[in-house]
mmCIF file of C-alpha atoms in Angstrom:
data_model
loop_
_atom_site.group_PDB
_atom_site.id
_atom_site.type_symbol
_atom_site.label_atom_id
_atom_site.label_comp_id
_atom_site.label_asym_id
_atom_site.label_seq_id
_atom_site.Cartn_x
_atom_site.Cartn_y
_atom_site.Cartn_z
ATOM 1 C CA UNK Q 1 68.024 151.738 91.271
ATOM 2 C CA UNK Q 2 70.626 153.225 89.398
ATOM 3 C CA UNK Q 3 72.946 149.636 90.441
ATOM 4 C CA UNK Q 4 70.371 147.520 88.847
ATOM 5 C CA UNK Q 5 70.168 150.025 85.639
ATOM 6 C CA UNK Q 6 73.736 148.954 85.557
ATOM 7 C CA UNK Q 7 73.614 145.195 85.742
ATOM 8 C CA UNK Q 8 70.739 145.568 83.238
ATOM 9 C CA UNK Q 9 72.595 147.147 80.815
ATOM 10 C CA UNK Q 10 75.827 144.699 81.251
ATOM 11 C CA UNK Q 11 73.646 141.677 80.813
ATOM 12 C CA UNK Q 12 71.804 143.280 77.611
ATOM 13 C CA UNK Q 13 75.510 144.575 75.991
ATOM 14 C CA UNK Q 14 76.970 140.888 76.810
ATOM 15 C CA UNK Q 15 73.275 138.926 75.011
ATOM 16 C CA UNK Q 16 74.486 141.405 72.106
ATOM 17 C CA UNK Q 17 78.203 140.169 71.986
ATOM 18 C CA UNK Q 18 77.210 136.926 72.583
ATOM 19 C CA UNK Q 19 74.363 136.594 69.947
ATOM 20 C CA UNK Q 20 76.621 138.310 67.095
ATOM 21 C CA UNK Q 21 79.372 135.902 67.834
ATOM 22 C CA UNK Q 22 76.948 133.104 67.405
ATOM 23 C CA UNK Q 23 75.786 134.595 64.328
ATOM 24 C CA UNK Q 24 78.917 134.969 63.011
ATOM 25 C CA UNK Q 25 79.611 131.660 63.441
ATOM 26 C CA UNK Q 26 76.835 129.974 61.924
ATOM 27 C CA UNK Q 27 75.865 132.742 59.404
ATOM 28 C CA UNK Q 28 72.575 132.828 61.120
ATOM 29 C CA UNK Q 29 71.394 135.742 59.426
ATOM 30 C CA UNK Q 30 67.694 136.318 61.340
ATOM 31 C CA UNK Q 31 69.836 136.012 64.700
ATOM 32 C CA UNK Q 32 72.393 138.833 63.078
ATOM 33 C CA UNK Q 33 69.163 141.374 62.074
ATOM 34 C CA UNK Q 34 67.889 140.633 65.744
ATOM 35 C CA UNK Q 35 71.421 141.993 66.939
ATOM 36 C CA UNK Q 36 71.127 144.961 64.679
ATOM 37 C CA UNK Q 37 67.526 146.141 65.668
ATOM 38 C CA UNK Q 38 68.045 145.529 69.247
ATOM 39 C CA UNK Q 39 70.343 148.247 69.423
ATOM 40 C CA UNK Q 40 67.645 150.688 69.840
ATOM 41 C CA UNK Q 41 66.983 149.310 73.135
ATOM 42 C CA UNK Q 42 70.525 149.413 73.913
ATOM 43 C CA UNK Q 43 70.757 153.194 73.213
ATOM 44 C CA UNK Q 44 67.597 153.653 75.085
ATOM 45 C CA UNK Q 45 68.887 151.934 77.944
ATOM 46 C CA UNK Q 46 72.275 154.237 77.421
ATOM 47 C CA UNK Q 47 69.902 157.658 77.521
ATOM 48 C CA UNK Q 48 67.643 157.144 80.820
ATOM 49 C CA UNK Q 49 71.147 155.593 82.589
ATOM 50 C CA UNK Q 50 72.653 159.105 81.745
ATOM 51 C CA UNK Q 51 69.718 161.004 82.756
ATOM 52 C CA UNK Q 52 69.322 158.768 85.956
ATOM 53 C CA UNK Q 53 72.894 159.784 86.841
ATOM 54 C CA UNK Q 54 72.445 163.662 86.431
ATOM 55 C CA UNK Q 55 69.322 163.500 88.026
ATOM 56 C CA UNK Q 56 71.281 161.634 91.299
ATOM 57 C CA UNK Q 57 73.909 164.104 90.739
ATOM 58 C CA UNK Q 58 71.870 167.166 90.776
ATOM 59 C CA UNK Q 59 69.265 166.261 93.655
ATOM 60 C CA UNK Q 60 71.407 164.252 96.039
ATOM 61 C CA UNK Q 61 74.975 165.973 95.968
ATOM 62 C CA UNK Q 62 76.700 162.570 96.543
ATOM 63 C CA UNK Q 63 79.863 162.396 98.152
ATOM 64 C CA UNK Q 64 82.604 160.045 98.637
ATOM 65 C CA UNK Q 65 82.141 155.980 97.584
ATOM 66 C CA UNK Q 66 78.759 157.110 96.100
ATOM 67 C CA UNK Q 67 79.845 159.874 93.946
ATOM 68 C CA UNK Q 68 82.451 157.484 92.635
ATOM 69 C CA UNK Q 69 79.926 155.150 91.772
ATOM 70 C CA UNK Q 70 78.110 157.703 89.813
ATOM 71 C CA UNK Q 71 80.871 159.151 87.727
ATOM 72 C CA UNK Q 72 81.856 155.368 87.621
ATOM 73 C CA UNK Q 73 79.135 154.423 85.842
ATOM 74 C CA UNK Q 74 78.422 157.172 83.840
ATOM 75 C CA UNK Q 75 81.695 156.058 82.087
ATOM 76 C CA UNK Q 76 80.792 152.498 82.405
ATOM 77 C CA UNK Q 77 77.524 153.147 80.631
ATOM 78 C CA UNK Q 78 79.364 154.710 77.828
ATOM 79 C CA UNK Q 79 81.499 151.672 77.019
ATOM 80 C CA UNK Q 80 78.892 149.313 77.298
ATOM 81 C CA UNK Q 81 76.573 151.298 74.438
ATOM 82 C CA UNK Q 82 80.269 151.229 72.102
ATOM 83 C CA UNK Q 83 80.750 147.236 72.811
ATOM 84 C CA UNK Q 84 76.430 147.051 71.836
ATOM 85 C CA UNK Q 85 77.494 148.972 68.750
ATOM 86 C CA UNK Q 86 80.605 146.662 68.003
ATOM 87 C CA UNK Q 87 77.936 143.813 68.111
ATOM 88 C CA UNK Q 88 75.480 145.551 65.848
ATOM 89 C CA UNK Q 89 78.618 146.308 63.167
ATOM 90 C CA UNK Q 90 79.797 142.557 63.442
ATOM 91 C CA UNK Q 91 76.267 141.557 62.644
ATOM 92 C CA UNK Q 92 75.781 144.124 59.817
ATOM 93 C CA UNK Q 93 78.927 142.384 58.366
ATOM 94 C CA UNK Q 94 78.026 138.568 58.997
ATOM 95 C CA UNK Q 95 74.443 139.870 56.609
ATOM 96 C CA UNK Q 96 77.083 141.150 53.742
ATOM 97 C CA UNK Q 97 78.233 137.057 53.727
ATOM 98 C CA UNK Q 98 76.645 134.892 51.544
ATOM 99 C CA UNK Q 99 78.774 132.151 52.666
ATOM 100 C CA UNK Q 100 81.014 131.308 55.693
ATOM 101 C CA UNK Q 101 84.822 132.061 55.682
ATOM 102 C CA UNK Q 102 87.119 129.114 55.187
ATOM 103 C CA UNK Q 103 88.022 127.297 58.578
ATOM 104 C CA UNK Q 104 91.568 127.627 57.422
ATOM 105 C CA UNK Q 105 91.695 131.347 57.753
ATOM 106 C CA UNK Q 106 89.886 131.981 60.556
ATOM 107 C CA UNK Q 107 92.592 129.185 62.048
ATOM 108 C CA UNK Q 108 95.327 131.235 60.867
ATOM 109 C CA UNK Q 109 93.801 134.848 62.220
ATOM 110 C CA UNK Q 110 93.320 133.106 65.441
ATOM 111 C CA UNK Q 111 89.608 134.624 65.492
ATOM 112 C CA UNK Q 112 87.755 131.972 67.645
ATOM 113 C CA UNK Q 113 90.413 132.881 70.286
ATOM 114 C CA UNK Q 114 89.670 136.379 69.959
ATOM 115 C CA UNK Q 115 85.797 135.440 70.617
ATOM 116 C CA UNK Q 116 86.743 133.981 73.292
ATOM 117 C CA UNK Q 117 88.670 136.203 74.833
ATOM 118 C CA UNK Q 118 86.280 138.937 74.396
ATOM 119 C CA UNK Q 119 83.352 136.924 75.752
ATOM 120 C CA UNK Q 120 85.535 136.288 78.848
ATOM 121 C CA UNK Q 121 86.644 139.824 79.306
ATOM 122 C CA UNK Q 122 82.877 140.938 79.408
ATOM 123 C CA UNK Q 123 82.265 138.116 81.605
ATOM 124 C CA UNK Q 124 84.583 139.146 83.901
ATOM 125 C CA UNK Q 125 83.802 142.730 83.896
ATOM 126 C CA UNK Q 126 79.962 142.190 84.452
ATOM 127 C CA UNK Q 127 80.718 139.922 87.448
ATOM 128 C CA UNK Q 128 83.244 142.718 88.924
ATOM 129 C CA UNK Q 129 80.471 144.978 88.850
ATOM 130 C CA UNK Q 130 77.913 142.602 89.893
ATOM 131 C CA UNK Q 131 80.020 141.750 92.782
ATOM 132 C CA UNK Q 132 81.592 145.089 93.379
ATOM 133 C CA UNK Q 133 84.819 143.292 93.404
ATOM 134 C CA UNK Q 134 87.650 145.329 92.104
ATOM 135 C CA UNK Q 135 89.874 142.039 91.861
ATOM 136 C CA UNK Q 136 88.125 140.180 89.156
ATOM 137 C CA UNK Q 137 88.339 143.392 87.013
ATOM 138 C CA UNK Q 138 92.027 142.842 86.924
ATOM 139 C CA UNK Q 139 91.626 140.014 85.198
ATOM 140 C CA UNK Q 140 90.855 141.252 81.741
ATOM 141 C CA UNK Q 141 94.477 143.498 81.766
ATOM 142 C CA UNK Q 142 96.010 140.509 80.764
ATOM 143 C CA UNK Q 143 93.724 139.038 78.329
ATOM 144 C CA UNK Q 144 93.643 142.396 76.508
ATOM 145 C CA UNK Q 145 97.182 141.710 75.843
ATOM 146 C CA UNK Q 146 96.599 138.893 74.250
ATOM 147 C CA UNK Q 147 93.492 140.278 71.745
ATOM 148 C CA UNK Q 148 96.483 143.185 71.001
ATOM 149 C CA UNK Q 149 98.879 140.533 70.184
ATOM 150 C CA UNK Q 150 96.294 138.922 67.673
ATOM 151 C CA UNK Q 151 95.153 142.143 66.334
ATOM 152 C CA UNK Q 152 98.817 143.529 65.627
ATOM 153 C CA UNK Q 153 99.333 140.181 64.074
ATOM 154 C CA UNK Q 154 96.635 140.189 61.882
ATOM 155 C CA UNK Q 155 97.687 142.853 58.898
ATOM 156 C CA UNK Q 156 100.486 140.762 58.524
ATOM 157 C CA UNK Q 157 99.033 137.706 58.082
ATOM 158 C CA UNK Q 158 96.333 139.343 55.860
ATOM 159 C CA UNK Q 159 98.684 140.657 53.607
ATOM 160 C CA UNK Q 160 100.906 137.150 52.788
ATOM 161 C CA UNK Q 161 97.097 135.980 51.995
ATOM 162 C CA UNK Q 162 96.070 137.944 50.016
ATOM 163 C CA UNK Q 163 98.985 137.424 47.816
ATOM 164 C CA UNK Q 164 97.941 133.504 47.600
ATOM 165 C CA UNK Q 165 94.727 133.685 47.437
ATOM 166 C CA UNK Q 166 93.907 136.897 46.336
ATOM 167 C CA UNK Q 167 90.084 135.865 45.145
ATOM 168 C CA UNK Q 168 89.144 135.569 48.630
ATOM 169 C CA UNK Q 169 89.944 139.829 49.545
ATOM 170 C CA UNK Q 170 86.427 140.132 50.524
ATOM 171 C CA UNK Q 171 86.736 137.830 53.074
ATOM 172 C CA UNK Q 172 90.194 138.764 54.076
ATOM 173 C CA UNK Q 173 88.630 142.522 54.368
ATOM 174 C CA UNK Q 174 85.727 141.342 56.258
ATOM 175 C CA UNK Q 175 87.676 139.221 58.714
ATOM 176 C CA UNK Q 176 90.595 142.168 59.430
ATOM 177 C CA UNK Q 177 87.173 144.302 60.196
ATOM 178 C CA UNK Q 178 85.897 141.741 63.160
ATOM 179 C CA UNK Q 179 89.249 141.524 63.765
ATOM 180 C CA UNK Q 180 89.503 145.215 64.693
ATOM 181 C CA UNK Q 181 86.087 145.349 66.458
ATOM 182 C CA UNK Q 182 86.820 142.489 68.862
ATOM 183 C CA UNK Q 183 90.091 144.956 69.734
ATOM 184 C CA UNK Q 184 87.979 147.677 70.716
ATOM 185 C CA UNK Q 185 85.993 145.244 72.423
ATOM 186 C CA UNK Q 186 88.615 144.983 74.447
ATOM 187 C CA UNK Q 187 89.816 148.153 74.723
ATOM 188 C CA UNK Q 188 86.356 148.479 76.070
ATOM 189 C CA UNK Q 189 86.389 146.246 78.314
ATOM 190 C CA UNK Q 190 89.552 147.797 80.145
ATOM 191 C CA UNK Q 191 87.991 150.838 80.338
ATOM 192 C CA UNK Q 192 85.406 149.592 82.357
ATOM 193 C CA UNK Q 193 87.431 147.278 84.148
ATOM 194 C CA UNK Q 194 89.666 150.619 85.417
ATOM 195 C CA UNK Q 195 86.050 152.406 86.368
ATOM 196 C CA UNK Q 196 84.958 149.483 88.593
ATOM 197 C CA UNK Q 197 88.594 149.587 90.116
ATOM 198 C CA UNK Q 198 88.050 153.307 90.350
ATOM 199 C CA UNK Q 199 84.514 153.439 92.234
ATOM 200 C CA UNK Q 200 85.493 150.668 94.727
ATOM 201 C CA UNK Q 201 89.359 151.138 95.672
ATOM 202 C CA UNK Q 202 89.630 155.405 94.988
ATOM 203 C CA UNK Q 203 92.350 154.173 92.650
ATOM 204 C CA UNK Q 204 92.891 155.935 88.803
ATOM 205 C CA UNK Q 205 94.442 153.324 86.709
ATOM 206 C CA UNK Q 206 94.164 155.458 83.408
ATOM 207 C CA UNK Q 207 97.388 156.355 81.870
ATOM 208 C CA UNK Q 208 99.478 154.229 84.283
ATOM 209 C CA UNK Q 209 100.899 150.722 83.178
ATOM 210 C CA UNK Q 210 99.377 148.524 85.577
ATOM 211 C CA UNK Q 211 101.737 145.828 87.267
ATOM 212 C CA UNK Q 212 99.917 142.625 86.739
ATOM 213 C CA UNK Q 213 99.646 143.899 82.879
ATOM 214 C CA UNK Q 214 103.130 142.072 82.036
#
């Protein structure tokens, strides 16, 4: 029960990612407002997984693989309500737009890579747990590298446009601001990439600087 709360919640957190991305992209405004009012189911969904998981803990004392599970996923729950509200913010910014960002900047802040990326990191994470294999959660160390590279990029870049084009700052702003929620997006996704890991090898990944990383 408490597995399938999971997979419900990864597969409603990744429609949210996906759907604001789209949304972004095409300024589809009624597809952004869905994004923002289905957050209350996500936060429902986030409140009966935690009480699920106390109620496990308290009644049937698990040990071992399953009590790794549940503290597993506990966390895992946690990060998956922050990426649903990283959705919800990008589609509270796509409704300030009242038209699309020029194709030239989003080139230049390399912003369709970092959808993709972060699509592909959730992807991967959600098929991990799915599968309950701790291998295809490794896969997202390296592609968080790469949203990190972009992001650290990014203020630079903002700043030598701004000084050319400096009527477009609302768009720069808005753009640095998806910028920075894709990162935690993937900052996110690690997270839960390290529980899965956690829960099926006994292994504790945070604060050590995996191998396959570099």
């Amino acid at each position: 029960m408490l597995n399938q709360l999971g997979a419900e919640m990864f597969n409603l957190c990744a429609t949210q990612l996906e759907n604001s991305i789209e949304a972004f992209h095409t300024l589809d405004k009624d597809l952004a407002e869905k994004v923002v009012h289905m957050e209350y189911r996500v936060n429902a969904f986030d409140l009966k997984i935690d009480r699920d998981c106390e109620q496990f803990l308290a009644l049937h004392k698990p040990v071992a693989s399953d009590l790794r599970f549940v503290l597993a996923l506990r966390k895992i729950n946690f990060d998956l309500e922050r990426i649903g509200d990283c959705a919800s913010g990008i589609s509270k910014y796509t409704l300030e737009l009242n038209m699309l960002p020029e194709k030239d900047l989003i080139k230049s802040l390399r912003l369709d890579e970092m959808f993709s990326y972060t699509l592909s990191m959730l992807e991967d994470i959600k098929e991990a747990y799915t599968d309950e294999d701790s291998q295809q959660a490794h896969k997202v160390f390296k592609k968080e590298q790469v949203l990190n590279e972009i992001n650290n990029n990014s203020i630079s870049l903002i700043c030598k446009m701004v000084r050319k084009k400096v009527e477009l700052i609302d768009q720069f702003l808005l753009l640095f601001t998806v910028i920075k929620k894709l990162e935690k997006v993937g900052d996110l996704a690690t997270n839960i990439a390290q529980e899965i890991i956690f829960y099926r090898d006994a292994e504790v990944l945070k604060h050590q600087k995996e191998k396959s990383w570099v």
